[in-house]
PDB file of C-alpha atoms and ligand atoms in Angstrom:
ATOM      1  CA  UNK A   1      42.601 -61.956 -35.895  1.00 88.00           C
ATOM      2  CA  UNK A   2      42.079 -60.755 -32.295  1.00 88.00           C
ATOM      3  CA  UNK A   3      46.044 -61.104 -31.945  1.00 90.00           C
ATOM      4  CA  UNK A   4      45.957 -58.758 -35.001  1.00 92.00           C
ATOM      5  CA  UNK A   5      44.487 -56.647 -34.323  1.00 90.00           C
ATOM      6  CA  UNK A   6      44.954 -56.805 -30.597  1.00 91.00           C
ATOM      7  CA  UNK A   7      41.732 -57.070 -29.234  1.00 91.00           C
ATOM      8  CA  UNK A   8      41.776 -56.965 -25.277  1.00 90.00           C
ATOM      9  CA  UNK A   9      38.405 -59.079 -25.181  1.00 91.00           C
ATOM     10  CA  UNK A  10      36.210 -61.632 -27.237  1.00 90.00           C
ATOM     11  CA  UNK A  11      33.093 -62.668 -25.563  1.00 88.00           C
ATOM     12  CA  UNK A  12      30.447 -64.948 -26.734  1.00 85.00           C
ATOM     13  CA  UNK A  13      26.503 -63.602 -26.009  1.00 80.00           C
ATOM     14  CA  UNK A  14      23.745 -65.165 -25.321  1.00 74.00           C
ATOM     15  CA  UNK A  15      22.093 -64.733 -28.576  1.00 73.00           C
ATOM     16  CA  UNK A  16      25.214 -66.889 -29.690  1.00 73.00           C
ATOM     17  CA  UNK A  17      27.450 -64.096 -31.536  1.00 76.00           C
ATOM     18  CA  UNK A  18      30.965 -63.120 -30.913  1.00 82.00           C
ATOM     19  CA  UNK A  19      31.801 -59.505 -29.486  1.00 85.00           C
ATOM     20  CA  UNK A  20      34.834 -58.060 -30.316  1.00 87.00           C
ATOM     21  CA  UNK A  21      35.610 -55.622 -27.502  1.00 90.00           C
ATOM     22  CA  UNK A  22      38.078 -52.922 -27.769  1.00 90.00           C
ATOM     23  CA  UNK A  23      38.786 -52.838 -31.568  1.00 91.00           C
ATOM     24  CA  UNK A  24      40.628 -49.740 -32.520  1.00 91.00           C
ATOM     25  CA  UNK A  25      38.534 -47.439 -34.659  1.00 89.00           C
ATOM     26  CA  UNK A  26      40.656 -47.567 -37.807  1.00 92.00           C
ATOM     27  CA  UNK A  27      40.739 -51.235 -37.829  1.00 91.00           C
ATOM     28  CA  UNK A  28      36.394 -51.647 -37.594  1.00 89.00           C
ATOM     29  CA  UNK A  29      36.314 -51.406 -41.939  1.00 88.00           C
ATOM     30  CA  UNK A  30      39.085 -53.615 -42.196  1.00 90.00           C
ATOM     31  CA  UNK A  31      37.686 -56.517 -40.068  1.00 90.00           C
ATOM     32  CA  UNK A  32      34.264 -56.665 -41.188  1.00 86.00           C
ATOM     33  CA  UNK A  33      36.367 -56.735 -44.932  1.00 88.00           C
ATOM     34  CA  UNK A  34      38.107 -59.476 -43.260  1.00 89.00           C
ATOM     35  CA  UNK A  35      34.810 -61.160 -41.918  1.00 86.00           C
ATOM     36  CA  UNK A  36      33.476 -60.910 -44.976  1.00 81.00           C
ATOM     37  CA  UNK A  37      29.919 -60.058 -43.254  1.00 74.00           C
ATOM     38  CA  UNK A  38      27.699 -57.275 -43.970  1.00 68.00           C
ATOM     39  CA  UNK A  39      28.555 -54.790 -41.863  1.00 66.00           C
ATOM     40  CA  UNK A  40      25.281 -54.775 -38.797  1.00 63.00           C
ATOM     41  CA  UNK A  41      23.453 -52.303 -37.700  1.00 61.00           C
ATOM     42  CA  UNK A  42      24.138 -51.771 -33.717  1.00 60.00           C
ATOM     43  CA  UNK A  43      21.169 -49.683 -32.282  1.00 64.00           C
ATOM     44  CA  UNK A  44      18.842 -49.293 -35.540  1.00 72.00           C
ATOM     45  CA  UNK A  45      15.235 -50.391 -35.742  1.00 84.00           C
ATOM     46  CA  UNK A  46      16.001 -53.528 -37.373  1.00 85.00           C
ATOM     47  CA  UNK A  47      16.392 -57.467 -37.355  1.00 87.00           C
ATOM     48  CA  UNK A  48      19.467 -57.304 -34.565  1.00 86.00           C
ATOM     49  CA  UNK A  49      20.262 -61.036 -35.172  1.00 86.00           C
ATOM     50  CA  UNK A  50      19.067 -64.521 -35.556  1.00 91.00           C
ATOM     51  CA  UNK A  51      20.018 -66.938 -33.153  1.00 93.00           C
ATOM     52  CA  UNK A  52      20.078 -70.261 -34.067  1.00 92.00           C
ATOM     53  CA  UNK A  53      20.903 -73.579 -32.198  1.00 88.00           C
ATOM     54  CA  UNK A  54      24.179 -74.865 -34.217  1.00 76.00           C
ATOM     55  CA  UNK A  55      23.511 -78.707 -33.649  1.00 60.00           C
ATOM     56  CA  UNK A  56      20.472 -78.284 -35.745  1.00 56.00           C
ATOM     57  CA  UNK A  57      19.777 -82.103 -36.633  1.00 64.00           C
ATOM     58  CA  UNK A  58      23.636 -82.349 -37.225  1.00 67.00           C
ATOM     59  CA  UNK A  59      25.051 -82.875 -34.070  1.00 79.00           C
ATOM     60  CA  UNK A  60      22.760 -82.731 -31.134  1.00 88.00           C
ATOM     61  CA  UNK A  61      21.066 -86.140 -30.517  1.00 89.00           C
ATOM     62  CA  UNK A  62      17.576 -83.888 -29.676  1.00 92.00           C
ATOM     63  CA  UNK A  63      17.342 -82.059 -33.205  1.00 92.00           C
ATOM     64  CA  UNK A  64      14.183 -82.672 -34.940  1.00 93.00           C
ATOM     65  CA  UNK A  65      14.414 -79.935 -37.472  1.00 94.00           C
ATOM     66  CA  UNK A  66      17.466 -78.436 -39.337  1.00 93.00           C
ATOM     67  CA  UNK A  67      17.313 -75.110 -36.775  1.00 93.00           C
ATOM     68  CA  UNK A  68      20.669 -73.393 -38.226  1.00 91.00           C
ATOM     69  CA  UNK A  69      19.675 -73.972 -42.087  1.00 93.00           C
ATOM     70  CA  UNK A  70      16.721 -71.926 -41.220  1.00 96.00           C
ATOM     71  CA  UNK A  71      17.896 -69.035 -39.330  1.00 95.00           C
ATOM     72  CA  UNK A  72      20.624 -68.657 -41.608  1.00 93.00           C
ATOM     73  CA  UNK A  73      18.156 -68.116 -44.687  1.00 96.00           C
ATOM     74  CA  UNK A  74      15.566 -65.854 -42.307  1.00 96.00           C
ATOM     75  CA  UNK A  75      19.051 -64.229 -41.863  1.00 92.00           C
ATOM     76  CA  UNK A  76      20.073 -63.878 -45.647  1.00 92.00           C
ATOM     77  CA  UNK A  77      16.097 -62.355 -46.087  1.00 94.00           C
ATOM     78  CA  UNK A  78      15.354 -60.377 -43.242  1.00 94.00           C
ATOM     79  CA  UNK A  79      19.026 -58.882 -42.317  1.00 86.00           C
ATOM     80  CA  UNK A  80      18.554 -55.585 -43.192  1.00 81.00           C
ATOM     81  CA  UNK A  81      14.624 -55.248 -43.040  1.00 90.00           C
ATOM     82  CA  UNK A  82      13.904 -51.957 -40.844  1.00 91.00           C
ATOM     83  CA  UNK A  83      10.913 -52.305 -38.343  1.00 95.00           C
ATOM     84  CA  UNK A  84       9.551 -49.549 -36.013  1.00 96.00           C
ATOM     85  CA  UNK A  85      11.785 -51.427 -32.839  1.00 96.00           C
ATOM     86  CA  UNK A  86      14.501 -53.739 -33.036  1.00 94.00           C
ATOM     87  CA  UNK A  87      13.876 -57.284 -33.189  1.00 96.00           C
ATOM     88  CA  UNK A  88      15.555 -61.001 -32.306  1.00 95.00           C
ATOM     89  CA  UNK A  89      14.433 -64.043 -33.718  1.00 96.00           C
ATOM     90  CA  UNK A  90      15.764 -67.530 -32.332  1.00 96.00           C
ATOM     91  CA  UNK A  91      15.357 -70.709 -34.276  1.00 96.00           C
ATOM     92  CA  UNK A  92      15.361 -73.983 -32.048  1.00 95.00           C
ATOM     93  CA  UNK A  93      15.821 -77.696 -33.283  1.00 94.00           C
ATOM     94  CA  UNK A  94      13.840 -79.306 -31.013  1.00 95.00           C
ATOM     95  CA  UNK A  95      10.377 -78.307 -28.493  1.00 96.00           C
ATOM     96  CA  UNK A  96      13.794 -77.804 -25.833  1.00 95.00           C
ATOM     97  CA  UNK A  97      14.252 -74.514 -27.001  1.00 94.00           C
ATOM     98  CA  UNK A  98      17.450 -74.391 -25.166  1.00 90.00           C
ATOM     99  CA  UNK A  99      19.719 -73.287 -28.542  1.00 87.00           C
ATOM    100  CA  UNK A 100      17.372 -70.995 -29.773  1.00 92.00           C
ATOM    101  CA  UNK A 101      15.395 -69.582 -26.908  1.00 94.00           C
ATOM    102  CA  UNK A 102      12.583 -68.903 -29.322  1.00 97.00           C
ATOM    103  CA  UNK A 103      10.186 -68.116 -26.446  1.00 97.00           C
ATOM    104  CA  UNK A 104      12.321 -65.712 -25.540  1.00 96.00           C
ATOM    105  CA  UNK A 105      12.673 -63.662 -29.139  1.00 96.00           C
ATOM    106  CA  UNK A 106      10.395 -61.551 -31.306  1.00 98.00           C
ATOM    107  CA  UNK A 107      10.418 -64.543 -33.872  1.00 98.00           C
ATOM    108  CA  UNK A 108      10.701 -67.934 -32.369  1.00 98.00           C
ATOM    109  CA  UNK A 109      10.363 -70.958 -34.382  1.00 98.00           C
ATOM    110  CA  UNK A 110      10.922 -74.080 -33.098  1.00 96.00           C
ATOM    111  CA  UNK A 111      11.559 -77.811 -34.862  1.00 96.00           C
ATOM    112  CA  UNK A 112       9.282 -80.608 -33.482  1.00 96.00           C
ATOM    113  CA  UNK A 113       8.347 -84.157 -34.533  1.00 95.00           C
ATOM    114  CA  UNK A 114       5.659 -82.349 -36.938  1.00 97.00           C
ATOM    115  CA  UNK A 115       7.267 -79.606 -38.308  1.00 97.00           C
ATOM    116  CA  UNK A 116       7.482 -76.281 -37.029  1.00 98.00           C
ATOM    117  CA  UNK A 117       5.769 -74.020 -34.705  1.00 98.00           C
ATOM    118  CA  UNK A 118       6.269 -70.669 -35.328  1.00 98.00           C
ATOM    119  CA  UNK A 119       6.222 -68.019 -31.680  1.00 98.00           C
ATOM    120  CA  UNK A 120       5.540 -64.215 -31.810  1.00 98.00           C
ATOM    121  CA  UNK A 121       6.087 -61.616 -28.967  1.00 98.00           C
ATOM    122  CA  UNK A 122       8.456 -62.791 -26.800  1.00 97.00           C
ATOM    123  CA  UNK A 123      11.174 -60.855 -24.729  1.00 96.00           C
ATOM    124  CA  UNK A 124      13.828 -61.516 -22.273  1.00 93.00           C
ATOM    125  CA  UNK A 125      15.083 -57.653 -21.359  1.00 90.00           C
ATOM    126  CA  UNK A 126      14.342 -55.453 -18.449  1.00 91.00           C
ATOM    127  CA  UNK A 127      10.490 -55.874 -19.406  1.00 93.00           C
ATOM    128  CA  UNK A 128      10.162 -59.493 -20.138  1.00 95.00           C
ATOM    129  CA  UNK A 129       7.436 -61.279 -21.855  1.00 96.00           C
ATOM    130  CA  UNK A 130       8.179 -64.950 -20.979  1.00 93.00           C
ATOM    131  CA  UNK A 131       7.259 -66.540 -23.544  1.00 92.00           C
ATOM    132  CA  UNK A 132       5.444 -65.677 -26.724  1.00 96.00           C
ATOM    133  CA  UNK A 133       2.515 -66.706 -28.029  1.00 97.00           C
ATOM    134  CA  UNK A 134       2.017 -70.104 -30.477  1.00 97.00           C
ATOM    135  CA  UNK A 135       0.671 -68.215 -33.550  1.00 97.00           C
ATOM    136  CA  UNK A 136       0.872 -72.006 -35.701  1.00 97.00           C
ATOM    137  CA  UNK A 137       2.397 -75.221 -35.709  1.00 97.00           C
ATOM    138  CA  UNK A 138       2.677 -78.565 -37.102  1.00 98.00           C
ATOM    139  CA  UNK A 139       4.190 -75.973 -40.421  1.00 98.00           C
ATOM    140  CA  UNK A 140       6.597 -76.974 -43.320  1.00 98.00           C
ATOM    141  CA  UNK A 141       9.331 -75.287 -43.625  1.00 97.00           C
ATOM    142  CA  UNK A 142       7.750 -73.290 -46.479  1.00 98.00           C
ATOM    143  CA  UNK A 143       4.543 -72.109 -44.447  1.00 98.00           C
ATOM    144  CA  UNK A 144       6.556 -71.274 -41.548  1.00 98.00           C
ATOM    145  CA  UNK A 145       8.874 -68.828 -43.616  1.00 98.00           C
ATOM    146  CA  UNK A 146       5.497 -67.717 -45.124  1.00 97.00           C
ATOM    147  CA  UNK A 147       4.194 -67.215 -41.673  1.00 98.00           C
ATOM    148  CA  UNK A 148       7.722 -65.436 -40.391  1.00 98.00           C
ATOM    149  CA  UNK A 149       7.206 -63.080 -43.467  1.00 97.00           C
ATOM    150  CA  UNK A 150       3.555 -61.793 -42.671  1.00 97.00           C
ATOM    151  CA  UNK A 151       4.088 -61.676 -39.153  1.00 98.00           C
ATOM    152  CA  UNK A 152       7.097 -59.145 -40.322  1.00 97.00           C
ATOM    153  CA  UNK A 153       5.156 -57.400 -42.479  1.00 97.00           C
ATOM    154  CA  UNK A 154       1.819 -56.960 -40.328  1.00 97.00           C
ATOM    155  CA  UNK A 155       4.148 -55.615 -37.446  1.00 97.00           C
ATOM    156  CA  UNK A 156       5.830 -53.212 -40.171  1.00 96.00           C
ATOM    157  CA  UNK A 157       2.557 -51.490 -41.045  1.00 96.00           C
ATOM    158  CA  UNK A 158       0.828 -51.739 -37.570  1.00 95.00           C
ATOM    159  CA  UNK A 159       3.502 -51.279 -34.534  1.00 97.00           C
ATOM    160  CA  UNK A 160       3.769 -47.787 -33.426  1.00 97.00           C
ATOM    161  CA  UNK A 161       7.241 -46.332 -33.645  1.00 96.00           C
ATOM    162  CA  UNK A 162      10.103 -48.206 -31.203  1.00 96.00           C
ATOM    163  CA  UNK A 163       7.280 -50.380 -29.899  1.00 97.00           C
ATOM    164  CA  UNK A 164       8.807 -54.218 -29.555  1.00 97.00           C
ATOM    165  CA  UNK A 165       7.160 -56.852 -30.683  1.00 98.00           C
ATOM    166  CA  UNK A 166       6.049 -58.130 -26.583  1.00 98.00           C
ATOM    167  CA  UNK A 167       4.624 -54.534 -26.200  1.00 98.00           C
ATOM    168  CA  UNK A 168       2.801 -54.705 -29.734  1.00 98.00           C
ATOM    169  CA  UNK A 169       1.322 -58.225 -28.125  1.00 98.00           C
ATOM    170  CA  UNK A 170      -0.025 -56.929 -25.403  1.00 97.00           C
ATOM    171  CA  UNK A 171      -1.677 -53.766 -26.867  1.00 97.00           C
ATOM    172  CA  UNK A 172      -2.819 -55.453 -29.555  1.00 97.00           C
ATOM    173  CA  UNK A 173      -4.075 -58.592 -28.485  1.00 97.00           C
ATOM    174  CA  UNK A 174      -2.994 -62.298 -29.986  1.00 96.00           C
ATOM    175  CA  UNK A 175      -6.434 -63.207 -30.857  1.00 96.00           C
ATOM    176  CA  UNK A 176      -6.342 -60.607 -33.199  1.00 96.00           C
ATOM    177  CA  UNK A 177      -3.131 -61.055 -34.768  1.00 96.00           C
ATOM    178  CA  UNK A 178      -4.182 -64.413 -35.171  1.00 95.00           C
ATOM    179  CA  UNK A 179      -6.913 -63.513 -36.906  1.00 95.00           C
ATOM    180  CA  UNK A 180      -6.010 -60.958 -39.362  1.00 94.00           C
ATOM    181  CA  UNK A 181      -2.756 -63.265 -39.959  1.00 93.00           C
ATOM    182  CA  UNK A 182      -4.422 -66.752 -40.601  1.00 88.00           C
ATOM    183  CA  UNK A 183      -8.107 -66.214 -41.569  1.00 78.00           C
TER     184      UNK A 183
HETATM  185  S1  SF4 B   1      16.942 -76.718 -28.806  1.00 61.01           S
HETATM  186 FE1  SF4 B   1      18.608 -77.518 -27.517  1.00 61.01          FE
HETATM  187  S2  SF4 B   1      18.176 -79.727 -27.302  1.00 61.01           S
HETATM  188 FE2  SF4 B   1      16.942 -78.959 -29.033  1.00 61.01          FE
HETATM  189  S3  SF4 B   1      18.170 -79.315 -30.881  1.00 61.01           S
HETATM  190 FE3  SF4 B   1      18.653 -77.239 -30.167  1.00 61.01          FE
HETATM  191  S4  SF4 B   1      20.435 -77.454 -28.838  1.00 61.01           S
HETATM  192 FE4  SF4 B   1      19.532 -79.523 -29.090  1.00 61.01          FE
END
């Protein structure tokens, strides 16, 4: 495709996507038709992207939990869910964290030996929060896309307008996220 279409540049991101740099304007319908992806939103107040670590328990000998069968369903459900600022989650396989960098996201959640543990807050721009806060572990996979939901939702109705989910945090407190979350 990048032959193509003759695109000068493909680079892969840290969040583990694939940038297409230097596609002609014309062509940007016809590729995402040819991707057959929704199209994403680039600067809106929205889920940006889940990252997810692709061994999952398939191929890295570390994975615990099945880290890229989650994110793609948080994906599927949250894709086009519009928050006051935009927001990253990153879904790890194992307490290494290395695929998914969920300390390092809005939405972590992370695979261990128990289940999952499911991390709120965190931020790895010009203002970092490293890491975010353990809101619960030791989850199913059913209470921690539970949890994943409400913590969506209560930042929907609470967060002041293009304030991240680190800044939120902070303002806010964890205690009482915590506690109007899981009491
Ligand atoms: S977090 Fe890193 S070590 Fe753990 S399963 Fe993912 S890729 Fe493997």
């Amino acid at each position: 495709m990048a032959r193509r279409y003759e695109i000068p540049v493909i680079k892969i991101t840290s969040g583990q996507r694939l940038v297409l740099v230097g596609i002609k304007e014309e062509d940007v319908e016809q590729i995402w038709n040819e991707l057959g992806m929704t199209v994403g939103e680039a600067t809106a107040p929205c889920v940006h992207y889940v990252q997810a670590c692709p061994p999952g328990t398939a191929v890295c000998k570390y994975g615990l939990q099945d880290s890229l069968g989650l994110g793609l369903e948080l994906e599927g459900v949250y894709q086009d869910m519009h928050l006051p600022a935009k927001l990253k989650m990153g879904i790890s396989g194992c307490p290494r964290s290395c695929g998914g960098e969920s300390y390092l996201r809005d939405i972590g959640v992370l695979g261990t030996g128990k289940g999952w543990t499911v991390i709120f807050g965190g931020n790895s721009g010009g203002r970092p929060r490293i890491g975010g806060d353990v809101v619960a572990k030791d989850l199913s996979a059913d209470e921690a896309k539970d949890l994943v939901k409400r913590l969506l939702t209560y930042y929907q109705d609470t967060a002041n307008p293009g304030e991240r989910t680190a800044r939120f945090t902070e303002r806010v407190g964890m205690d009482r996220i915590k506690s109007d979350l899981l009491s």
